[in-house]
Amino acid sequence: MDVGDQLCEAAKNGDAGKVKALIESGADVSHFDGEGLTPLMHAAKHGHADVVKKLLEAGAPWNALSPSNLSAGDFAMDAGHQEAFDILLNAGIQAELVLGTIARKDNKIGDCNGDYLEDRVSFSEDKLMDAESKAVMMAWEKPLMEAHAKAVCSGGGHILNIGFGMGLVDTAIQQYAPASHTIVEAHPEVYERMIRTGWAEKDNVKIIFGRWQDVLPQLELYDGIFFDTYGEYYEDLREFHQYLPALLKPEGIYSFFNGLCGGNPFFHVVYCQLVSLELENLGYSTQLIPLPVKNCLGEEVWEGVKHKYWQLDTYYLPVCQSIQDSE
Ligand SMILES: C[S@@+](CC[C@H](N)C(=O)[O-])C[C@H]1O[C@@H](n2cnc3c(N)ncnc32)[C@H](O)[C@@H]1O
């Protein structure tokens, strides 16, 4: 048996001594065996927390994926191995925190949705697609958008929404008759459709055309804010969060579309925790409200859509409030 396979076997058996010896003799901790599993996945699957820890310390990648797209954390989660799961979760959060810091330091983050904003989009009854047949927005999200609107409008007053898309959240926001309802939208065709469908004529609506990054000086202070853009990354969401203290009233409510790593259950947990932690550092508490979505998401929903951006059974709707105010 080759050394990598031996390491997988030892990890599977929870043989911490052998794992240690093999690592010291130079065995590859990121080895994939014949099943396509790494030593870390084997240890996680069988709940050998001490081995999980050892492998992570030796540099085993926490986010490697099996042929069925499962990570070590997914294996621990599915088998109910809490200790191994907690170690992996912590490793994932720490790794992403460090990676983010390095990327920001190296200035590797720039305008990422430039292409999308310049390309054509197409509207149909149940979706808005980009030029590559990727869904910008889909009608199955309507109940989620209604729940987001309810959360951000719960204190009434002045509401800000970033990203119009199909106008689902904005339609729901209108039902709460806010004192003012500001919508920021950057795509020229989406904006043109907003105008054509009468959004600019609504008494309490103010439309600001442009990327949120570019129109920040036109924004004011709001009682409720919702954020849901497209073609951007976690770093953009994170950047938006840095402006929250300047945009959200102390007693205001903030929410965002929580599609973070919507294709993998464990990565989603890592990113839910990461975003909550980063918001906490900015002075906001985050409540994640579970909403079942399995029933509104049959396979037929994705017909003709290139990227299935959501594959989980539960959506966790974030409700964020200033920690001082919520105490
Ligand atoms: C997922 S859709 C929003 C869906 C919306 N929540 C709804 O209920 O229909 C994202 C929208 O954000 C817009 N967008 C993308 N990047 C943006 C940016 N940097 N600033 C403002 N809007 C942006 C897109 O053009 C798109 O209309």
Coordinates of N, CA and C in Angstrom, one line a residue, residues 60-288:
A60 N -3.2 19.6 6.4 CA -4.2 19.0 5.6 C -5.3 20.0 5.2
P61 N -5.7 20.1 3.9 CA -6.6 21.1 3.5 C -8.0 20.8 4.0
W62 N -8.6 21.8 4.7 CA -9.9 21.6 5.4 C -11.0 21.6 4.3
N63 N -10.7 22.2 3.1 CA -11.8 22.4 2.1 C -11.7 21.5 0.9
A64 N -10.8 20.4 1.0 CA -10.8 19.5 -0.2 C -12.1 18.8 -0.4
L65 N -12.5 18.5 -1.6 CA -13.8 17.9 -1.9 C -13.7 16.5 -2.4
S66 N -14.6 15.6 -2.0 CA -14.7 14.3 -2.4 C -15.3 14.3 -3.8
P67 N -15.3 13.1 -4.5 CA -16.0 13.1 -5.8 C -17.5 13.5 -5.8
S68 N -18.1 13.3 -4.6 CA -19.5 13.8 -4.5 C -19.6 15.1 -3.9
N69 N -18.5 15.9 -4.0 CA -18.5 17.3 -3.5 C -18.7 17.5 -2.0
L70 N -18.2 16.6 -1.3 CA -18.4 16.7 0.2 C -17.0 17.0 0.8
S71 N -17.0 17.8 1.8 CA -15.7 18.1 2.5 C -15.6 17.3 3.8
A72 N -14.5 17.4 4.4 CA -14.3 16.6 5.7 C -15.4 17.1 6.7
G73 N -15.7 18.4 6.7 CA -16.7 19.0 7.6 C -18.1 18.4 7.3
D74 N -18.4 18.2 6.0 CA -19.7 17.6 5.6 C -19.8 16.2 6.2
F75 N -18.7 15.4 6.1 CA -18.7 14.0 6.6 C -18.9 14.0 8.1
A76 N -18.3 14.9 8.8 CA -18.4 15.0 10.3 C -19.9 15.4 10.6
M77 N -20.4 16.4 9.9 CA -21.7 16.9 10.1 C -22.8 15.8 9.9
D78 N -22.6 15.1 8.8 CA -23.6 14.1 8.4 C -23.6 12.9 9.4
A79 N -22.5 12.6 10.0 CA -22.4 11.5 10.9 C -22.6 12.0 12.4
G80 N -22.8 13.3 12.6 CA -23.1 13.8 13.9 C -21.9 13.8 14.8
H81 N -20.7 13.9 14.3 CA -19.5 13.9 15.1 C -19.2 15.3 15.5
Q82 N -19.8 15.8 16.6 CA -19.7 17.2 17.0 C -18.3 17.7 17.2
E83 N -17.5 16.9 17.9 CA -16.1 17.4 18.2 C -15.3 17.6 17.0
A84 N -15.3 16.6 16.1 CA -14.6 16.7 14.8 C -15.1 17.9 14.0
F85 N -16.5 18.0 14.0 CA -17.1 19.1 13.3 C -16.6 20.5 13.8
D86 N -16.6 20.6 15.1 CA -16.2 21.9 15.7 C -14.8 22.3 15.3
I87 N -13.9 21.3 15.3 CA -12.5 21.5 15.0 C -12.4 22.0 13.5
L88 N -13.1 21.3 12.7 CA -13.1 21.6 11.2 C -13.7 23.0 11.0
L89 N -14.8 23.3 11.7 CA -15.4 24.6 11.5 C -14.5 25.7 11.9
N90 N -13.8 25.5 13.0 CA -12.9 26.5 13.5 C -11.7 26.7 12.5
A91 N -11.3 25.5 12.0 CA -10.2 25.6 11.0 C -10.6 26.4 9.7
G92 N -11.8 26.1 9.3 CA -12.4 26.8 8.1 C -12.5 28.3 8.3
I93 N -13.0 28.7 9.5 CA -13.2 30.1 9.7 C -11.8 30.8 9.8
Q94 N -10.9 30.1 10.5 CA -9.5 30.7 10.7 C -8.9 30.9 9.3
A95 N -9.0 29.8 8.5 CA -8.3 29.8 7.2 C -8.9 31.0 6.3
E96 N -10.2 31.1 6.3 CA -10.9 32.1 5.5 C -10.5 33.5 6.0
L97 N -10.4 33.7 7.3 CA -10.1 35.0 7.9 C -8.7 35.4 7.4
V98 N -7.8 34.4 7.5 CA -6.4 34.7 7.1 C -6.3 35.0 5.6
L99 N -7.0 34.1 4.8 CA -7.0 34.3 3.3 C -7.5 35.7 2.9
G100 N -8.6 36.0 3.5 CA -9.2 37.4 3.3 C -8.2 38.5 3.6
T101 N -7.5 38.4 4.7 CA -6.6 39.4 5.1 C -5.4 39.5 4.1
I102 N -5.0 38.3 3.7 CA -3.8 38.3 2.7 C -4.3 38.9 1.4
A103 N -5.5 38.5 0.9 CA -6.0 39.0 -0.4 C -6.1 40.5 -0.3
R104 N -6.6 41.0 0.8 CA -6.8 42.5 0.9 C -5.5 43.2 1.0
K105 N -4.5 42.6 1.7 CA -3.2 43.2 1.8 C -2.5 43.3 0.4
D106 N -2.7 42.2 -0.4 CA -2.1 42.2 -1.7 C -2.9 42.9 -2.7
N107 N -4.0 43.5 -2.3 CA -4.9 44.3 -3.2 C -5.4 43.4 -4.3
K108 N -5.7 42.2 -4.1 CA -6.1 41.3 -5.2 C -7.6 41.5 -5.5
I109 N -8.2 42.4 -4.7 CA -9.6 42.5 -4.9 C -10.0 43.8 -5.6
G110 N -10.6 43.6 -6.7 CA -10.9 44.8 -7.5 C -12.4 44.8 -8.0
D111 N -12.6 45.5 -9.1 CA -14.0 45.5 -9.7 C -14.3 44.2 -10.2
C112 N -15.2 43.4 -9.6 CA -15.3 42.1 -10.1 C -16.5 41.9 -11.0
N113 N -17.5 42.8 -10.9 CA -18.7 42.5 -11.7 C -18.8 43.4 -13.0
G114 N -17.6 44.0 -13.4 CA -17.6 44.8 -14.6 C -18.2 44.1 -15.8
D115 N -17.8 42.9 -16.1 CA -18.3 42.2 -17.3 C -19.8 42.1 -17.2
Y116 N -20.3 41.6 -16.1 CA -21.8 41.4 -16.0 C -22.5 42.7 -16.3
L117 N -22.0 43.8 -15.7 CA -22.7 45.0 -15.9 C -22.7 45.5 -17.3
E118 N -21.7 45.1 -18.1 CA -21.7 45.5 -19.5 C -22.4 44.6 -20.5
D119 N -22.7 43.4 -20.0 CA -23.3 42.4 -20.9 C -24.8 42.5 -20.8
R120 N -25.5 41.8 -21.8 CA -26.9 41.9 -21.9 C -27.5 40.9 -20.8
V121 N -28.7 41.2 -20.4 CA -29.4 40.3 -19.5 C -30.7 40.0 -20.2
S122 N -31.4 38.9 -19.8 CA -32.7 38.5 -20.4 C -33.7 38.2 -19.3
F123 N -34.9 38.8 -19.5 CA -35.9 38.6 -18.5 C -36.9 37.6 -19.0
S124 N -37.4 36.7 -18.1 CA -38.5 35.9 -18.4 C -39.4 35.9 -17.1
E125 N -40.5 35.2 -17.1 CA -41.4 35.3 -16.0 C -40.8 34.8 -14.7
D126 N -40.0 33.8 -14.8 CA -39.5 33.2 -13.6 C -38.0 33.4 -13.3
K127 N -37.3 34.1 -14.2 CA -35.9 34.4 -13.9 C -35.4 35.6 -14.7
L128 N -34.2 36.0 -14.2 CA -33.4 37.1 -14.9 C -32.1 36.4 -15.1
M129 N -31.6 36.4 -16.4 CA -30.4 35.6 -16.6 C -29.3 36.6 -17.2
D130 N -28.1 36.2 -17.0 CA -27.0 37.0 -17.5 C -26.6 36.4 -18.9
A131 N -25.6 37.0 -19.5 CA -25.3 36.6 -20.9 C -24.7 35.2 -21.0
E132 N -24.3 34.6 -19.9 CA -23.8 33.2 -19.9 C -24.8 32.2 -19.4
S133 N -26.1 32.6 -19.4 CA -27.2 31.7 -18.9 C -27.0 31.4 -17.4
K134 N -26.4 32.3 -16.7 CA -26.4 32.1 -15.2 C -27.5 32.9 -14.7
A135 N -28.2 32.4 -13.6 CA -29.3 33.1 -13.1 C -28.9 34.3 -12.2
V136 N -29.3 35.5 -12.5 CA -29.1 36.6 -11.7 C -30.1 36.6 -10.5
M137 N -31.3 36.3 -10.9 CA -32.4 36.2 -9.9 C -33.4 35.2 -10.4
M138 N -34.1 34.5 -9.4 CA -35.1 33.5 -9.8 C -36.3 33.7 -8.9
A139 N -37.5 33.3 -9.5 CA -38.8 33.5 -8.8 C -38.9 32.6 -7.6
W140 N -38.2 31.5 -7.5 CA -38.4 30.7 -6.4 C -38.0 31.4 -5.1
E141 N -37.2 32.5 -5.2 CA -36.7 33.2 -4.1 C -37.8 34.1 -3.5
K142 N -39.0 34.2 -4.2 CA -40.0 35.2 -3.7 C -40.3 35.1 -2.2
P143 N -40.6 33.9 -1.7 CA -40.9 33.8 -0.3 C -39.7 34.3 0.6
L144 N -38.5 34.1 0.1 CA -37.4 34.5 0.9 C -37.3 36.1 0.9
M145 N -37.5 36.6 -0.3 CA -37.5 38.1 -0.4 C -38.6 38.7 0.4
E146 N -39.8 38.1 0.5 CA -40.8 38.6 1.3 C -40.4 38.6 2.8
A147 N -39.7 37.5 3.2 CA -39.3 37.5 4.6 C -38.2 38.5 4.9
H148 N -37.3 38.8 3.9 CA -36.3 39.8 4.1 C -37.0 41.2 4.2
A149 N -38.0 41.4 3.3 CA -38.7 42.7 3.4 C -39.3 42.9 4.7
K150 N -40.0 41.8 5.2 CA -40.6 41.9 6.5 C -39.6 42.3 7.6
A151 N -38.4 41.7 7.5 CA -37.4 41.9 8.6 C -36.9 43.4 8.5
V152 N -36.6 43.9 7.3 CA -36.0 45.2 7.2 C -37.0 46.3 7.4
C153 N -38.3 46.0 7.1 CA -39.4 47.0 7.3 C -40.0 47.0 8.7
S154 N -39.5 46.1 9.5 CA -40.2 45.9 10.8 C -40.3 47.2 11.7
G155 N -39.3 48.1 11.5 CA -39.4 49.3 12.2 C -39.9 50.5 11.4
G156 N -40.4 50.2 10.2 CA -41.0 51.3 9.3 C -39.9 52.2 8.9
G157 N -40.2 53.5 8.6 CA -39.3 54.5 8.3 C -38.7 54.5 6.9
H158 N -37.4 54.7 6.8 CA -36.7 54.8 5.5 C -35.9 53.6 5.2
I159 N -36.2 53.0 4.0 CA -35.7 51.7 3.6 C -34.8 51.9 2.4
L160 N -33.6 51.1 2.4 CA -32.7 51.1 1.3 C -32.6 49.7 0.8
N161 N -32.7 49.5 -0.5 CA -32.4 48.2 -1.1 C -31.4 48.3 -2.2
I162 N -30.3 47.5 -2.1 CA -29.3 47.5 -3.1 C -29.5 46.3 -4.0
G163 N -29.8 46.5 -5.3 CA -30.0 45.4 -6.2 C -31.4 45.1 -6.5
F164 N -32.0 45.6 -7.6 CA -33.4 45.5 -7.9 C -33.7 44.1 -8.5
G165 N -32.9 43.6 -9.4 CA -33.2 42.2 -10.0 C -34.5 42.1 -10.6
M166 N -35.4 41.3 -10.0 CA -36.7 41.1 -10.5 C -37.7 42.0 -9.7
G167 N -37.2 42.7 -8.8 CA -38.1 43.6 -8.1 C -38.9 42.9 -7.0
L168 N -38.5 41.7 -6.7 CA -39.3 40.9 -5.7 C -39.3 41.5 -4.3
V169 N -38.1 41.8 -3.9 CA -38.0 42.4 -2.5 C -38.6 43.8 -2.5
D170 N -38.4 44.5 -3.6 CA -38.9 45.9 -3.6 C -40.5 45.9 -3.6
T171 N -41.1 44.9 -4.3 CA -42.5 44.8 -4.4 C -43.0 44.5 -2.9
A172 N -42.3 43.6 -2.2 CA -42.7 43.3 -0.9 C -42.5 44.5 0.1
I173 N -41.4 45.2 -0.2 CA -41.1 46.4 0.7 C -42.2 47.4 0.5
Q174 N -42.7 47.6 -0.7 CA -43.8 48.6 -1.0 C -45.0 48.3 -0.2
Q175 N -45.3 47.0 0.1 CA -46.5 46.6 0.9 C -46.4 47.2 2.3
Y176 N -45.2 47.5 2.8 CA -45.1 48.1 4.1 C -45.2 49.6 4.1
A177 N -45.5 50.2 2.9 CA -45.6 51.6 2.7 C -44.5 52.4 3.5
P178 N -43.3 52.2 3.3 CA -42.2 52.9 4.0 C -42.3 54.4 3.7
A179 N -41.8 55.2 4.6 CA -41.7 56.7 4.4 C -40.9 57.0 3.2
S180 N -39.8 56.3 3.0 CA -39.1 56.4 1.7 C -38.5 55.0 1.4
H181 N -38.3 54.8 0.1 CA -37.8 53.5 -0.4 C -36.8 53.8 -1.5
T182 N -35.5 53.7 -1.1 CA -34.4 54.0 -2.0 C -33.9 52.7 -2.6
I183 N -33.8 52.6 -4.0 CA -33.3 51.4 -4.7 C -32.1 51.8 -5.5
V184 N -31.0 51.0 -5.2 CA -29.8 51.2 -6.0 C -29.6 50.1 -7.0
E185 N -29.5 50.4 -8.3 CA -29.3 49.4 -9.3 C -28.3 49.8 -10.3
A186 N -27.4 48.8 -10.7 CA -26.3 49.2 -11.5 C -26.4 48.7 -12.9
H187 N -27.3 47.8 -13.2 CA -27.3 47.3 -14.6 C -28.2 48.1 -15.5
P188 N -27.7 48.6 -16.6 CA -28.5 49.6 -17.4 C -29.9 49.0 -17.9
E189 N -29.9 47.7 -18.2 CA -31.2 47.1 -18.7 C -32.1 46.9 -17.5
V190 N -31.6 46.5 -16.4 CA -32.5 46.3 -15.2 C -33.1 47.7 -14.9
Y191 N -32.2 48.7 -14.9 CA -32.7 50.1 -14.6 C -33.7 50.5 -15.6
E192 N -33.5 50.3 -16.8 CA -34.4 50.7 -17.9 C -35.8 50.0 -17.7
R193 N -35.8 48.8 -17.3 CA -37.0 48.0 -17.0 C -37.7 48.6 -15.8
M194 N -37.0 49.0 -14.8 CA -37.6 49.6 -13.6 C -38.4 50.9 -14.0
I195 N -37.7 51.7 -14.9 CA -38.4 52.9 -15.3 C -39.6 52.6 -16.2
R196 N -39.5 51.6 -17.1 CA -40.6 51.2 -17.9 C -41.8 50.7 -17.1
T197 N -41.5 50.0 -16.0 CA -42.6 49.4 -15.3 C -43.1 50.3 -14.2
G198 N -42.7 51.6 -14.2 CA -43.3 52.6 -13.4 C -42.7 52.8 -12.0
W199 N -41.6 52.2 -11.7 CA -41.0 52.3 -10.4 C -40.6 53.8 -10.0
A200 N -40.2 54.5 -11.0 CA -39.8 55.9 -10.7 C -41.0 56.8 -10.4
E201 N -42.2 56.4 -10.7 CA -43.4 57.2 -10.4 C -44.0 57.0 -9.1
K202 N -43.5 56.0 -8.4 CA -44.1 55.8 -7.1 C -43.6 56.9 -6.1
D203 N -44.6 57.4 -5.3 CA -44.3 58.6 -4.5 C -43.1 58.4 -3.5
N204 N -43.0 57.2 -2.9 CA -42.0 57.1 -1.9 C -40.7 56.5 -2.4
V205 N -40.6 56.2 -3.7 CA -39.5 55.6 -4.3 C -38.4 56.5 -4.9
K206 N -37.2 56.3 -4.5 CA -36.1 57.0 -5.1 C -35.1 56.0 -5.8
I207 N -34.9 56.1 -7.1 CA -34.0 55.1 -7.7 C -32.6 55.8 -7.9
I208 N -31.6 55.1 -7.5 CA -30.3 55.6 -7.8 C -29.6 54.6 -8.7
F209 N -29.3 55.1 -9.9 CA -28.6 54.2 -10.9 C -27.1 54.3 -10.7
G210 N -26.5 53.1 -10.6 CA -25.0 53.0 -10.4 C -24.7 51.9 -9.5
R211 N -23.4 51.6 -9.5 CA -22.9 50.6 -8.5 C -22.9 51.2 -7.1
W212 N -23.3 50.4 -6.1 CA -23.4 50.9 -4.8 C -22.1 51.6 -4.3
Q213 N -21.0 51.0 -4.8 CA -19.6 51.5 -4.5 C -19.5 52.9 -5.0
D214 N -20.1 53.2 -6.1 CA -19.9 54.6 -6.7 C -21.0 55.6 -6.2
V215 N -22.1 55.1 -5.7 CA -23.2 56.1 -5.3 C -23.3 56.3 -3.8
L216 N -22.3 55.7 -3.0 CA -22.4 55.9 -1.6 C -22.6 57.3 -1.1
P217 N -22.0 58.3 -1.8 CA -22.2 59.7 -1.3 C -23.6 60.1 -1.4
Q218 N -24.4 59.5 -2.3 CA -25.8 59.9 -2.4 C -26.8 59.2 -1.4
L219 N -26.2 58.3 -0.6 CA -27.0 57.5 0.3 C -27.1 58.3 1.7
E220 N -28.2 58.0 2.4 CA -28.4 58.7 3.7 C -28.4 57.7 4.8
L221 N -29.2 58.0 5.8 CA -29.3 57.1 7.0 C -30.7 56.4 6.9
Y222 N -30.7 55.1 7.1 CA -31.9 54.3 6.9 C -32.3 53.5 8.2
D223 N -33.6 53.2 8.2 CA -34.1 52.3 9.3 C -34.0 50.8 8.9
G224 N -34.0 50.6 7.6 CA -33.9 49.2 7.2 C -33.0 49.1 5.9
I225 N -32.1 48.2 5.8 CA -31.3 48.0 4.6 C -31.3 46.6 4.2
F226 N -31.4 46.3 2.9 CA -31.3 45.0 2.3 C -30.2 45.1 1.2
F227 N -29.4 44.0 1.2 CA -28.3 44.0 0.2 C -28.3 42.7 -0.6
D228 N -28.4 42.8 -1.9 CA -28.5 41.5 -2.7 C -28.0 41.9 -4.2
T229 N -26.7 41.8 -4.4 CA -26.2 42.1 -5.7 C -25.9 40.9 -6.5
Y230 N -25.2 41.0 -7.6 CA -24.9 39.9 -8.4 C -23.5 40.1 -9.1
G231 N -22.8 39.0 -9.3 CA -21.5 39.1 -9.9 C -20.4 39.7 -9.0
E232 N -20.8 39.7 -7.7 CA -19.8 40.1 -6.7 C -19.4 39.0 -5.8
Y233 N -18.4 39.2 -4.9 CA -17.9 38.1 -4.1 C -18.1 38.5 -2.6
Y234 N -17.7 37.5 -1.8 CA -17.8 37.7 -0.3 C -17.1 39.0 0.1
E235 N -16.0 39.3 -0.6 CA -15.3 40.5 -0.2 C -16.1 41.8 -0.4
D236 N -16.9 41.8 -1.5 CA -17.7 43.0 -1.7 C -18.8 43.2 -0.6
L237 N -19.4 42.0 -0.3 CA -20.4 42.1 0.8 C -19.7 42.6 2.1
R238 N -18.5 42.1 2.3 CA -17.7 42.5 3.5 C -17.4 44.0 3.4
E239 N -17.1 44.4 2.2 CA -16.8 45.9 2.1 C -18.0 46.7 2.4
F240 N -19.2 46.2 1.9 CA -20.4 47.0 2.1 C -20.6 47.1 3.6
H241 N -20.3 46.0 4.4 CA -20.6 46.0 5.8 C -19.7 47.1 6.5
Q242 N -18.6 47.4 5.9 CA -17.8 48.5 6.6 C -18.5 49.8 6.6
Y243 N -19.5 50.0 5.7 CA -20.2 51.2 5.6 C -21.5 51.2 6.4
L244 N -21.9 50.1 7.0 CA -23.1 50.0 7.7 C -23.3 51.0 8.8
P245 N -22.2 51.2 9.6 CA -22.4 52.2 10.7 C -22.7 53.6 10.1
A246 N -22.3 53.9 8.9 CA -22.6 55.2 8.3 C -24.0 55.2 7.6
L247 N -24.6 54.1 7.4 CA -25.8 54.0 6.6 C -27.1 53.6 7.4
L248 N -26.8 52.8 8.5 CA -27.9 52.3 9.3 C -28.1 53.0 10.6
K249 N -29.3 53.5 10.8 CA -29.6 54.1 12.1 C -29.3 53.2 13.3
P250 N -29.0 53.7 14.4 CA -28.6 52.8 15.5 C -29.6 51.7 15.8
E251 N -30.9 52.0 15.7 CA -31.9 51.0 16.0 C -32.4 50.3 14.7
G252 N -31.7 50.5 13.6 CA -32.1 50.0 12.3 C -31.8 48.5 12.2
I253 N -32.4 47.9 11.1 CA -32.3 46.5 10.8 C -31.6 46.3 9.5
Y254 N -30.7 45.4 9.4 CA -30.0 45.1 8.2 C -30.1 43.6 7.8
S255 N -30.3 43.3 6.5 CA -30.3 42.0 6.1 C -29.7 41.9 4.7
F256 N -29.2 40.7 4.3 CA -28.6 40.5 3.0 C -29.0 39.1 2.5
F257 N -28.9 38.9 1.2 CA -29.2 37.6 0.6 C -28.1 36.7 1.0
N258 N -28.4 35.7 1.8 CA -27.4 34.8 2.3 C -27.2 33.5 1.4
G259 N -26.6 33.8 0.2 CA -26.4 32.7 -0.7 C -24.9 32.2 -0.6
L260 N -24.3 32.6 0.5 CA -22.9 32.3 0.7 C -22.6 30.8 0.6
C261 N -21.8 30.4 -0.3 CA -21.5 28.9 -0.6 C -22.8 28.1 -0.6
G262 N -23.7 28.5 -1.3 CA -25.0 27.8 -1.3 C -25.0 26.4 -2.0
G263 N -23.8 26.0 -2.4 CA -23.7 24.6 -3.0 C -23.2 23.6 -2.1
N264 N -22.7 24.0 -0.9 CA -22.1 23.0 0.0 C -22.5 23.3 1.4
P265 N -23.1 22.3 2.1 CA -23.7 22.6 3.4 C -22.6 23.0 4.4
F266 N -21.4 22.4 4.4 CA -20.4 22.8 5.4 C -19.8 24.1 5.1
F267 N -19.5 24.4 3.9 CA -18.9 25.7 3.6 C -19.9 26.8 3.9
H268 N -21.2 26.5 3.7 CA -22.2 27.5 4.1 C -22.2 27.8 5.6
V269 N -22.0 26.8 6.4 CA -22.0 27.0 7.8 C -20.7 27.8 8.1
V270 N -19.6 27.5 7.5 CA -18.4 28.3 7.7 C -18.6 29.7 7.4
Y271 N -19.2 30.0 6.3 CA -19.4 31.4 5.9 C -20.5 32.1 6.7
C272 N -21.5 31.4 7.1 CA -22.5 32.0 8.0 C -21.8 32.5 9.3
Q273 N -20.9 31.6 9.8 CA -20.2 32.0 11.1 C -19.2 33.1 10.8
L274 N -18.5 33.1 9.6 CA -17.5 34.1 9.3 C -18.2 35.4 9.2
V275 N -19.3 35.5 8.5 CA -20.0 36.8 8.3 C -20.5 37.3 9.6
S276 N -21.0 36.4 10.4 CA -21.6 36.8 11.7 C -20.4 37.4 12.6
L277 N -19.3 36.7 12.5 CA -18.1 37.2 13.3 C -17.6 38.6 12.8
E278 N -17.6 38.7 11.5 CA -17.1 40.0 11.0 C -18.1 41.1 11.3
L279 N -19.4 40.8 11.3 CA -20.4 41.8 11.6 C -20.3 42.2 13.1
E280 N -20.0 41.1 13.9 CA -19.9 41.4 15.3 C -18.8 42.4 15.6
N281 N -17.7 42.2 14.9 CA -16.5 43.1 15.0 C -16.9 44.5 14.7
L282 N -17.9 44.7 13.8 CA -18.4 46.0 13.5 C -19.5 46.5 14.4
G283 N -19.9 45.7 15.4 CA -20.9 46.1 16.4 C -22.3 45.6 16.1
Y284 N -22.4 44.6 15.2 CA -23.8 44.1 14.9 C -23.9 42.6 15.3
S285 N -25.1 42.3 15.9 CA -25.4 40.9 16.1 C -26.2 40.4 14.9
T286 N -26.0 39.1 14.7 CA -26.7 38.5 13.5 C -27.5 37.3 14.0
Q287 N -28.8 37.3 13.7 CA -29.6 36.2 14.0 C -29.9 35.5 12.7
L288 N -29.7 34.2 12.6 CA -29.9 33.5 11.4 C -31.2 32.7 11.5

